[in-house]
Amino acid sequence: MLGNRQDELLWWAEQRDANGYETMSLSIAPGVASLAFWVAQQILDGAEVPKDLTVPFLTVTQDTLDDVLAETPEGSVASTTYEQADAQAVIKAAE
């Protein structure tokens, strides 16, 4: 299993193309700060937010590798930016 660094994803793609290598990547996205922002916004808006929340992993699979790699600048890491609806879903799942 690999992380979400661009160089790891590129190596994976090269190995997949050269010899059929298969794996997946699971990691906490650096963009998790945007999820924290939206959770704080929900608290400030009066929502009851459980103390324990499960943060969704950034998941890259064989099927999504090329798209994620195309969106990940060289030398950086794959990430996602969470929206208000994502925070609401995380909160709802924890209730």
PDB file of C-alpha atoms in Angstrom:
ATOM      1  CA  MET A   1       0.000   0.000   0.000  1.00  0.00           C
ATOM      2  CA  LEU A   2       1.307   3.448  -0.900  1.00  0.00           C
ATOM      3  CA  GLY A   3       0.801   6.974   0.374  1.00  0.00           C
ATOM      4  CA  ASN A   4      -0.464   9.973  -1.543  1.00  0.00           C
ATOM      5  CA  ARG A   5       2.811  11.590  -2.637  1.00  0.00           C
ATOM      6  CA  GLN A   6       3.014  12.366  -6.339  1.00  0.00           C
ATOM      7  CA  ASP A   7       6.295  10.473  -6.740  1.00  0.00           C
ATOM      8  CA  GLU A   8       4.761   7.347  -5.190  1.00  0.00           C
ATOM      9  CA  LEU A   9       1.709   7.591  -7.430  1.00  0.00           C
ATOM     10  CA  LEU A  10       3.919   8.071 -10.486  1.00  0.00           C
ATOM     11  CA  TRP A  11       6.030   5.024  -9.540  1.00  0.00           C
ATOM     12  CA  TRP A  12       2.821   3.015  -9.129  1.00  0.00           C
ATOM     13  CA  ALA A  13       1.581   4.066 -12.584  1.00  0.00           C
ATOM     14  CA  GLU A  14       4.947   3.211 -14.156  1.00  0.00           C
ATOM     15  CA  GLN A  15       5.017  -0.205 -12.486  1.00  0.00           C
ATOM     16  CA  ARG A  16       1.386  -0.863 -13.414  1.00  0.00           C
ATOM     17  CA  ASP A  17       2.143  -0.094 -17.049  1.00  0.00           C
ATOM     18  CA  ALA A  18       5.405  -2.075 -17.071  1.00  0.00           C
ATOM     19  CA  ASN A  19       4.325  -5.223 -15.281  1.00  0.00           C
ATOM     20  CA  GLY A  20       0.721  -5.005 -14.053  1.00  0.00           C
ATOM     21  CA  TYR A  21       1.549  -3.922 -10.489  1.00  0.00           C
ATOM     22  CA  GLU A  22      -1.569  -3.429  -8.358  1.00  0.00           C
ATOM     23  CA  THR A  23      -1.983  -1.637  -5.053  1.00  0.00           C
ATOM     24  CA  MET A  24      -3.990   1.187  -3.520  1.00  0.00           C
ATOM     25  CA  SER A  25      -3.357   4.339  -1.523  1.00  0.00           C
ATOM     26  CA  LEU A  26      -5.141   5.294   1.693  1.00  0.00           C
ATOM     27  CA  SER A  27      -4.179   8.433   3.541  1.00  0.00           C
ATOM     28  CA  ILE A  28      -5.514  11.434   5.348  1.00  0.00           C
ATOM     29  CA  ALA A  29      -5.650  14.243   2.794  1.00  0.00           C
ATOM     30  CA  PRO A  30      -3.764  17.431   3.663  1.00  0.00           C
ATOM     31  CA  GLY A  31      -7.034  19.153   2.810  1.00  0.00           C
ATOM     32  CA  VAL A  32      -8.510  17.741   6.025  1.00  0.00           C
ATOM     33  CA  ALA A  33      -8.091  21.266   7.415  1.00  0.00           C
ATOM     34  CA  SER A  34     -10.959  22.304   5.146  1.00  0.00           C
ATOM     35  CA  LEU A  35     -13.116  19.626   6.791  1.00  0.00           C
ATOM     36  CA  ALA A  36     -12.172  20.987  10.220  1.00  0.00           C
ATOM     37  CA  PHE A  37     -13.182  24.456   9.061  1.00  0.00           C
ATOM     38  CA  TRP A  38     -16.617  23.241   8.013  1.00  0.00           C
ATOM     39  CA  VAL A  39     -17.094  21.268  11.239  1.00  0.00           C
ATOM     40  CA  ALA A  40     -16.269  24.443  13.203  1.00  0.00           C
ATOM     41  CA  GLN A  41     -18.745  26.347  11.046  1.00  0.00           C
ATOM     42  CA  GLN A  42     -21.431  23.790  11.872  1.00  0.00           C
ATOM     43  CA  ILE A  43     -20.710  24.180  15.603  1.00  0.00           C
ATOM     44  CA  LEU A  44     -20.897  27.963  15.323  1.00  0.00           C
ATOM     45  CA  ASP A  45     -24.173  27.552  13.430  1.00  0.00           C
ATOM     46  CA  GLY A  46     -25.595  25.680  16.429  1.00  0.00           C
ATOM     47  CA  ALA A  47     -25.284  22.093  15.275  1.00  0.00           C
ATOM     48  CA  GLU A  48     -24.788  19.394  17.892  1.00  0.00           C
ATOM     49  CA  VAL A  49     -21.514  17.783  16.879  1.00  0.00           C
ATOM     50  CA  PRO A  50     -20.372  14.505  18.454  1.00  0.00           C
ATOM     51  CA  LYS A  51     -16.919  14.588  20.050  1.00  0.00           C
ATOM     52  CA  ASP A  52     -15.703  11.659  17.947  1.00  0.00           C
ATOM     53  CA  LEU A  53     -15.737  12.092  14.177  1.00  0.00           C
ATOM     54  CA  THR A  54     -14.348   9.717  11.588  1.00  0.00           C
ATOM     55  CA  VAL A  55     -12.373  11.535   8.926  1.00  0.00           C
ATOM     56  CA  PRO A  56     -12.727  10.027   5.462  1.00  0.00           C
ATOM     57  CA  PHE A  57      -9.535   8.702   3.908  1.00  0.00           C
ATOM     58  CA  LEU A  58      -8.306   9.895   0.551  1.00  0.00           C
ATOM     59  CA  THR A  59      -8.454   6.662  -1.421  1.00  0.00           C
ATOM     60  CA  VAL A  60      -6.676   6.059  -4.721  1.00  0.00           C
ATOM     61  CA  THR A  61      -7.457   2.811  -6.517  1.00  0.00           C
ATOM     62  CA  GLN A  62      -6.325   1.210  -9.746  1.00  0.00           C
ATOM     63  CA  ASP A  63      -9.387   2.793 -11.371  1.00  0.00           C
ATOM     64  CA  THR A  64      -8.733   6.336 -10.078  1.00  0.00           C
ATOM     65  CA  LEU A  65      -4.921   6.434 -10.234  1.00  0.00           C
ATOM     66  CA  ASP A  66      -4.603   8.205 -13.597  1.00  0.00           C
ATOM     67  CA  ASP A  67      -7.120  10.918 -12.698  1.00  0.00           C
ATOM     68  CA  VAL A  68      -5.567  11.574  -9.283  1.00  0.00           C
ATOM     69  CA  LEU A  69      -2.061  11.615 -10.738  1.00  0.00           C
ATOM     70  CA  ALA A  70      -3.147  14.098 -13.419  1.00  0.00           C
ATOM     71  CA  GLU A  71      -4.488  16.438 -10.705  1.00  0.00           C
ATOM     72  CA  THR A  72      -1.429  16.149  -8.438  1.00  0.00           C
ATOM     73  CA  PRO A  73       1.396  18.577  -9.226  1.00  0.00           C
ATOM     74  CA  GLU A  74       4.933  17.205  -9.363  1.00  0.00           C
ATOM     75  CA  GLY A  75       6.584  17.223  -5.948  1.00  0.00           C
ATOM     76  CA  SER A  76       3.312  17.547  -4.041  1.00  0.00           C
ATOM     77  CA  VAL A  77       0.722  15.218  -2.578  1.00  0.00           C
ATOM     78  CA  ALA A  78      -2.744  14.198  -3.681  1.00  0.00           C
ATOM     79  CA  SER A  79      -5.403  15.921  -1.651  1.00  0.00           C
ATOM     80  CA  THR A  80      -9.023  16.905  -1.619  1.00  0.00           C
ATOM     81  CA  THR A  81     -10.864  19.979  -0.461  1.00  0.00           C
ATOM     82  CA  TYR A  82     -13.863  19.206   1.665  1.00  0.00           C
ATOM     83  CA  GLU A  83     -17.107  21.159   1.406  1.00  0.00           C
ATOM     84  CA  GLN A  84     -19.829  21.940   3.919  1.00  0.00           C
ATOM     85  CA  ALA A  85     -21.842  18.924   2.772  1.00  0.00           C
ATOM     86  CA  ASP A  86     -18.873  16.665   3.573  1.00  0.00           C
ATOM     87  CA  ALA A  87     -18.748  17.994   7.142  1.00  0.00           C
ATOM     88  CA  GLN A  88     -22.486  17.498   7.505  1.00  0.00           C
ATOM     89  CA  ALA A  89     -22.135  13.901   6.303  1.00  0.00           C
ATOM     90  CA  VAL A  90     -19.282  13.196   8.749  1.00  0.00           C
ATOM     91  CA  ILE A  91     -21.331  14.648  11.595  1.00  0.00           C
ATOM     92  CA  LYS A  92     -24.444  12.687  10.612  1.00  0.00           C
ATOM     93  CA  ALA A  93     -22.448   9.449  10.385  1.00  0.00           C
ATOM     94  CA  ALA A  94     -21.174   9.978  13.938  1.00  0.00           C
ATOM     95  CA  GLU A  95     -24.612  10.473  15.494  1.00  0.00           C
TER      96      GLU A  95
END
